[in-house]
Coordinates of C-alpha atoms in Angstrom, one line a residue:
X80 CA -47.5 17.4 57.5
X81 CA -51.1 18.5 57.0
X82 CA -52.7 18.0 53.6
X83 CA -56.0 18.9 51.9
X84 CA -57.8 15.7 52.9
X85 CA -60.3 17.4 55.2
X86 CA -61.4 15.3 58.3
X87 CA -65.2 15.4 58.3
X88 CA -65.3 14.2 61.9
X89 CA -63.7 17.2 63.6
X90 CA -66.7 17.8 65.9
X91 CA -64.8 20.0 68.3
X92 CA -63.9 22.5 65.5
X93 CA -67.5 22.3 64.3
X94 CA -68.8 23.2 67.8
X95 CA -66.4 26.1 68.0
X96 CA -67.5 27.4 64.7
X97 CA -71.2 27.2 65.8
X98 CA -70.5 29.1 69.0
X99 CA -68.4 31.7 67.1
X100 CA -71.2 32.2 64.5
X101 CA -73.7 32.8 67.3
X102 CA -71.5 35.5 68.8
X103 CA -70.9 37.2 65.4
X104 CA -74.4 37.3 64.1
X105 CA -76.6 37.5 67.2
X106 CA -78.6 40.7 66.9
X107 CA -79.9 40.7 70.5
X108 CA -78.5 42.5 73.5
X109 CA -77.1 46.0 73.9
X110 CA -73.7 47.6 73.8
X111 CA -72.9 48.4 77.4
X112 CA -70.8 51.4 76.5
X113 CA -73.5 53.2 74.4
X114 CA -76.7 51.4 75.7
X115 CA -77.7 51.1 72.0
X116 CA -79.0 47.7 70.8
X117 CA -76.8 45.6 68.7
X118 CA -77.3 45.9 64.9
X119 CA -79.8 43.6 63.2
X120 CA -79.6 42.0 59.8
X121 CA -77.3 39.4 58.3
X122 CA -73.7 39.9 57.2
X123 CA -73.6 41.3 53.7
X124 CA -77.1 42.9 53.8
X125 CA -77.9 46.5 52.9
X126 CA -81.3 48.0 53.7
X127 CA -82.3 50.6 51.1
X128 CA -85.0 53.0 52.3
X129 CA -86.7 54.6 49.3
X130 CA -90.3 54.9 48.1
X131 CA -91.5 52.2 45.7
X132 CA -92.2 54.6 42.8
X133 CA -88.4 55.4 42.7
X134 CA -87.4 51.8 43.4
X135 CA -89.4 50.7 40.3
X136 CA -87.4 53.1 38.1
X137 CA -83.9 53.5 36.7
X138 CA -82.8 54.6 40.1
X139 CA -83.8 51.3 41.8
X140 CA -82.4 49.3 38.8
X141 CA -79.1 51.1 39.2
X142 CA -78.8 50.6 42.9
X143 CA -79.5 46.9 42.5
X144 CA -76.9 46.7 39.7
X145 CA -74.2 48.4 41.8
X146 CA -74.7 46.6 45.1
X147 CA -75.7 43.2 43.8
X148 CA -72.9 42.9 41.3
X149 CA -70.8 39.8 41.5
X150 CA -68.5 39.3 44.5
X151 CA -64.9 39.4 43.0
X152 CA -63.3 36.1 42.0
X153 CA -65.7 33.4 43.1
X154 CA -66.1 30.2 41.1
X155 CA -69.8 30.9 40.8
X156 CA -71.9 34.0 40.8
X157 CA -72.8 35.5 44.2
X158 CA -73.9 39.1 44.9
X159 CA -71.5 41.5 46.6
X160 CA -74.4 42.4 48.9
X161 CA -78.0 41.3 49.5
X162 CA -80.5 44.2 49.1
X163 CA -83.6 44.7 51.2
X164 CA -85.8 47.6 50.0
X165 CA -88.6 49.2 52.1
X166 CA -90.6 52.5 51.5
X167 CA -89.9 55.4 53.8
X168 CA -93.2 54.9 55.6
X169 CA -92.1 51.4 56.8
X170 CA -88.8 52.7 58.2
X171 CA -89.8 52.1 61.9
X172 CA -88.2 50.4 65.0
X173 CA -88.1 47.0 63.3
X174 CA -85.8 48.2 60.5
X175 CA -84.0 51.1 62.1
X176 CA -81.4 48.9 63.9
X177 CA -80.2 47.4 60.6
X178 CA -76.4 47.2 60.3
X179 CA -76.1 48.9 56.8
X180 CA -78.6 51.4 55.6
X181 CA -78.8 53.6 52.5
X182 CA -81.6 56.1 53.1
X183 CA -82.7 57.9 49.9
X184 CA -85.0 60.9 50.4
X185 CA -86.1 62.7 47.2
X186 CA -88.1 65.9 47.8
X187 CA -88.3 69.3 46.1
X188 CA -87.4 70.9 49.5
X189 CA -83.8 69.9 49.0
X190 CA -81.7 72.4 46.9
X191 CA -79.1 69.9 45.8
X192 CA -78.1 66.2 46.0
X193 CA -75.9 65.4 49.0
X194 CA -74.5 62.3 50.6
X195 CA -73.8 62.1 54.4
X196 CA -72.9 59.4 56.9
X197 CA -74.5 58.8 60.3
X198 CA -72.9 56.2 62.6
X199 CA -74.6 54.4 65.5
X200 CA -77.8 56.3 65.3
X201 CA -80.2 53.5 66.3
X202 CA -77.8 50.6 67.0
X203 CA -74.1 49.7 67.1
X204 CA -72.0 49.3 65.1
X205 CA -74.3 50.8 62.5
X206 CA -73.6 52.8 59.3
X207 CA -76.3 54.9 57.6
X208 CA -75.6 56.7 54.3
X209 CA -78.2 59.3 53.7
X210 CA -78.9 60.6 50.2
X211 CA -81.1 63.7 49.8
X212 CA -81.9 65.1 46.4
X213 CA -84.5 67.5 44.8
X214 CA -85.5 65.0 42.1
X215 CA -84.8 61.4 40.9
X216 CA -82.3 62.4 38.3
X217 CA -80.1 64.3 40.8
X218 CA -80.3 61.3 43.2
X219 CA -79.3 58.9 40.4
X220 CA -76.4 61.1 39.3
X221 CA -75.1 61.4 42.9
X222 CA -75.3 57.7 43.5
X223 CA -73.7 56.9 40.2
X224 CA -70.7 59.1 41.2
X225 CA -70.5 57.6 44.7
X226 CA -71.3 54.0 43.9
X227 CA -67.7 52.7 44.0
X228 CA -67.1 54.6 47.2
X229 CA -70.1 53.2 48.8
X230 CA -69.3 49.6 47.8
X231 CA -65.7 50.0 49.1
X232 CA -67.1 51.5 52.4
X233 CA -69.6 48.7 53.0
X234 CA -67.0 46.1 52.3
X235 CA -64.6 47.8 54.7
X236 CA -67.4 48.1 57.3
X237 CA -68.3 44.4 57.1
X238 CA -64.7 43.4 57.4
X239 CA -64.1 45.8 60.4
X240 CA -67.1 44.3 62.2
X241 CA -65.7 40.8 61.8
X242 CA -62.2 41.8 63.0
X243 CA -63.7 43.4 66.1
X244 CA -65.8 40.3 66.8
X245 CA -62.8 38.1 66.3
X246 CA -60.8 40.1 68.9
X247 CA -63.3 39.0 71.5
X248 CA -62.6 35.3 70.8
X249 CA -59.0 35.6 69.7
X250 CA -56.8 32.5 70.0
X251 CA -54.0 34.0 72.1
X252 CA -51.7 31.0 71.7
X253 CA -51.7 31.3 67.9
X254 CA -51.3 35.1 68.2
X255 CA -48.2 34.7 70.4
X256 CA -46.7 32.0 68.1
X257 CA -47.0 34.0 65.0
X258 CA -45.7 37.1 66.7
X259 CA -42.7 35.3 68.1
X260 CA -41.8 33.2 65.1
X261 CA -42.8 35.4 62.2
X262 CA -42.9 39.0 63.7
X263 CA -46.5 39.5 62.6
X264 CA -49.8 40.0 64.4
X265 CA -53.0 38.5 63.1
X266 CA -56.4 38.5 64.8
X267 CA -57.3 34.8 64.6
X268 CA -60.6 33.7 66.3
X269 CA -61.0 30.5 68.3
X270 CA -61.6 27.4 66.3
X271 CA -58.6 27.8 64.1
X272 CA -55.6 25.4 64.4
X273 CA -52.0 26.1 63.6
X274 CA -51.3 23.1 61.3
X275 CA -47.9 24.1 59.9
X276 CA -45.3 26.5 61.3
X277 CA -41.9 26.7 59.6
X278 CA -39.2 29.3 59.3
X279 CA -40.9 31.2 56.4
X280 CA -44.3 29.7 56.3
X281 CA -47.4 29.0 58.5
X282 CA -50.8 27.4 57.8
X283 CA -53.9 27.9 59.9
X284 CA -57.2 26.2 59.2
X285 CA -60.8 26.2 60.4
X286 CA -62.7 23.0 59.5
X287 CA -66.4 22.1 59.6
X288 CA -68.0 18.9 58.2
X289 CA -68.8 20.8 54.9
X290 CA -66.3 23.6 54.6
X291 CA -62.6 24.5 55.1
X292 CA -61.2 28.0 55.6
X293 CA -57.4 28.4 55.5
X294 CA -55.0 31.2 56.2
X295 CA -51.4 31.1 54.8
X296 CA -48.6 33.3 56.0
X297 CA -45.2 33.4 54.1
X298 CA -42.3 35.8 53.7
X299 CA -39.2 36.1 51.6
X300 CA -36.4 38.7 51.0
X301 CA -37.4 42.0 49.3
X302 CA -35.2 42.8 46.4
X303 CA -37.0 45.8 44.8
X304 CA -40.3 47.2 43.4
X305 CA -40.3 44.6 40.7
X306 CA -41.1 42.0 43.3
X307 CA -44.7 43.3 43.2
X308 CA -45.1 42.6 39.6
X309 CA -48.1 40.3 39.4
X310 CA -46.3 37.5 37.5
X311 CA -43.5 37.6 40.1
X312 CA -46.0 37.5 43.0
X313 CA -47.8 34.5 41.5
X314 CA -44.6 32.7 40.8
X315 CA -43.6 33.1 44.5
X316 CA -47.1 32.1 45.5
X317 CA -47.0 28.9 43.4
X318 CA -43.6 28.0 44.7
X319 CA -44.7 28.2 48.4
X320 CA -47.9 26.3 47.7
X321 CA -46.1 23.5 45.8
X322 CA -43.7 23.1 48.7
X323 CA -46.0 23.5 51.7
X324 CA -49.6 22.7 50.6
X325 CA -49.9 19.1 49.4
X326 CA -53.2 17.8 48.0
X327 CA -55.1 14.6 48.8
X328 CA -53.1 12.3 46.5
X329 CA -49.4 11.7 45.9
X330 CA -48.0 14.4 43.6
X331 CA -50.9 16.8 44.1
X332 CA -50.5 20.3 45.5
X333 CA -52.2 23.7 45.6
X334 CA -51.6 26.1 42.7
X335 CA -53.1 29.3 41.2
X336 CA -55.9 28.7 38.7
X337 CA -55.0 30.5 35.4
X338 CA -58.3 30.2 33.5
X339 CA -59.6 33.2 35.4
X340 CA -56.8 35.8 35.7
X341 CA -56.4 37.1 39.3
X342 CA -57.5 40.7 40.1
X343 CA -55.1 43.1 41.8
X344 CA -55.6 46.2 43.9
X345 CA -52.9 48.5 45.3
X346 CA -53.4 50.9 48.2
X347 CA -51.7 52.7 51.0
X348 CA -52.7 52.2 54.6
X349 CA -50.9 53.9 57.5
X350 CA -48.2 55.0 55.1
X351 CA -47.5 51.4 54.1
X352 CA -47.9 50.0 50.6
X353 CA -50.1 46.9 50.1
X354 CA -51.0 44.8 47.2
X355 CA -54.2 42.7 47.2
X356 CA -54.7 39.7 44.9
X357 CA -58.0 37.9 44.4
X358 CA -58.3 34.8 42.3
X359 CA -59.0 31.1 42.2
X360 CA -56.9 28.2 43.5
X361 CA -56.9 24.6 42.3
X362 CA -55.1 21.4 43.3
X363 CA -52.8 20.1 40.7
X364 CA -53.6 16.5 39.8
X365 CA -56.8 16.5 41.9
X366 CA -60.3 17.9 41.6
X367 CA -60.4 20.6 44.2
X368 CA -60.5 24.4 44.1
X369 CA -62.0 27.6 45.3
X370 CA -61.4 31.3 45.9
X371 CA -58.5 33.1 47.6
X372 CA -57.5 36.6 48.6
X373 CA -53.9 37.6 49.5
X374 CA -52.4 40.8 51.0
X375 CA -48.7 41.6 50.7
X376 CA -46.5 44.4 52.1
X377 CA -42.9 45.2 52.8
X378 CA -41.5 44.6 56.3
X379 CA -38.9 47.4 56.2
X380 CA -37.3 46.4 59.5
X381 CA -36.4 42.9 58.1
X382 CA -36.2 43.8 54.4
X383 CA -38.7 41.1 53.4
X384 CA -42.1 40.8 51.7
X385 CA -44.8 39.4 54.0
X386 CA -47.9 37.8 52.4
X387 CA -51.0 36.6 54.2
X388 CA -53.8 34.9 52.2
X389 CA -57.1 33.3 53.0
X390 CA -58.8 30.6 51.0
X391 CA -62.0 28.7 51.1
X392 CA -63.0 25.1 50.1
X393 CA -66.7 24.7 50.1
X394 CA -67.9 22.7 47.1
X395 CA -71.6 22.6 48.1
X396 CA -71.9 26.0 49.8
X397 CA -72.0 29.7 49.0
X398 CA -68.6 31.2 49.5
X399 CA -69.1 35.0 49.8
X400 CA -69.5 35.1 53.6
X401 CA -66.8 32.5 54.1
X402 CA -64.4 34.6 52.1
X403 CA -65.3 37.7 54.0
X404 CA -64.4 35.8 57.2
X405 CA -60.9 34.8 56.1
X406 CA -60.5 38.2 54.5
X407 CA -61.0 39.7 58.0
X408 CA -58.1 37.6 59.4
X409 CA -55.9 38.6 56.4
X410 CA -56.7 42.3 56.8
X411 CA -55.9 42.2 60.5
X412 CA -52.2 41.9 59.5
X413 CA -49.7 44.1 61.4
X414 CA -46.0 43.9 61.1
X415 CA -44.3 43.7 64.6
X416 CA -41.6 46.4 64.7
X417 CA -38.3 45.5 66.2
X418 CA -38.6 48.0 69.1
X419 CA -41.9 46.6 70.2
X420 CA -40.7 43.0 69.9
X421 CA -37.6 43.7 71.9
X422 CA -39.5 45.6 74.6
X423 CA -41.7 42.6 75.2
X424 CA -39.0 39.9 75.4

């Protein structure tokens, strides 16, 4: 059975990751459907277009505070997004293709502060949030009211871009195995290996010489709403980890780190309830750890809870973008309905 002793000589996997990264973040070329250029900029970047006198004011300080706040549940501080600020006079062809843009236009010609979205104006897939306001105070108040919404939207946008990119390099064999054995669909890009596949548990991993990204899938009978109590969820998690995720030494295994309490989020998507948990993992009886994110929902057809989680081990590297990558796999989760499964047998 696979353990957490990561092989630093997996050159094939490293090459696959290199090729995948080039596909994901290459800003050259055009989209053949729209003839627009591909977006520019790095993952997690937001271009803020606003004149310097407003940037060097409480408005700019607040925007930096909101968007450069800590990414949730990492072992060290990393910003949610990286901000690039330019004045409106510099917003030319070089910058107009950027992936994420917040365009703040303050002028007395505007009667009131408004927020609007433009998609794919200069490149694809591009999102531009435009803020117009008659004065700085009105702009600041609007952005303060909409800050959580904008953060959620940019997180969703970054995740969606990754999922769409992963679909182009999807490992069809892994997809088919998970669909047949576990009745779930996950978008898993090439480079991942399916290391463990048991009746109620699967473990996928992507290794490089310096990092490891893992995706765990497990499921168990649903007994009622109390199953989604955080303590219950963590007890289940720890039980599966102890059984299926051994560490590098005898008697070591993955567990939930308790010094930093996990953070939860509940939401509905396509009329289904989901619970997200973000926190830290550690290896009992060994010095290893890192961040994780899990997503759980009820498979009503089979009366079970399905959990998919991603984790990162990168002791010498930044982890935000690595976490966003495993999070994209996690959030691609779809339950295969019985009718669909039967029709394709």
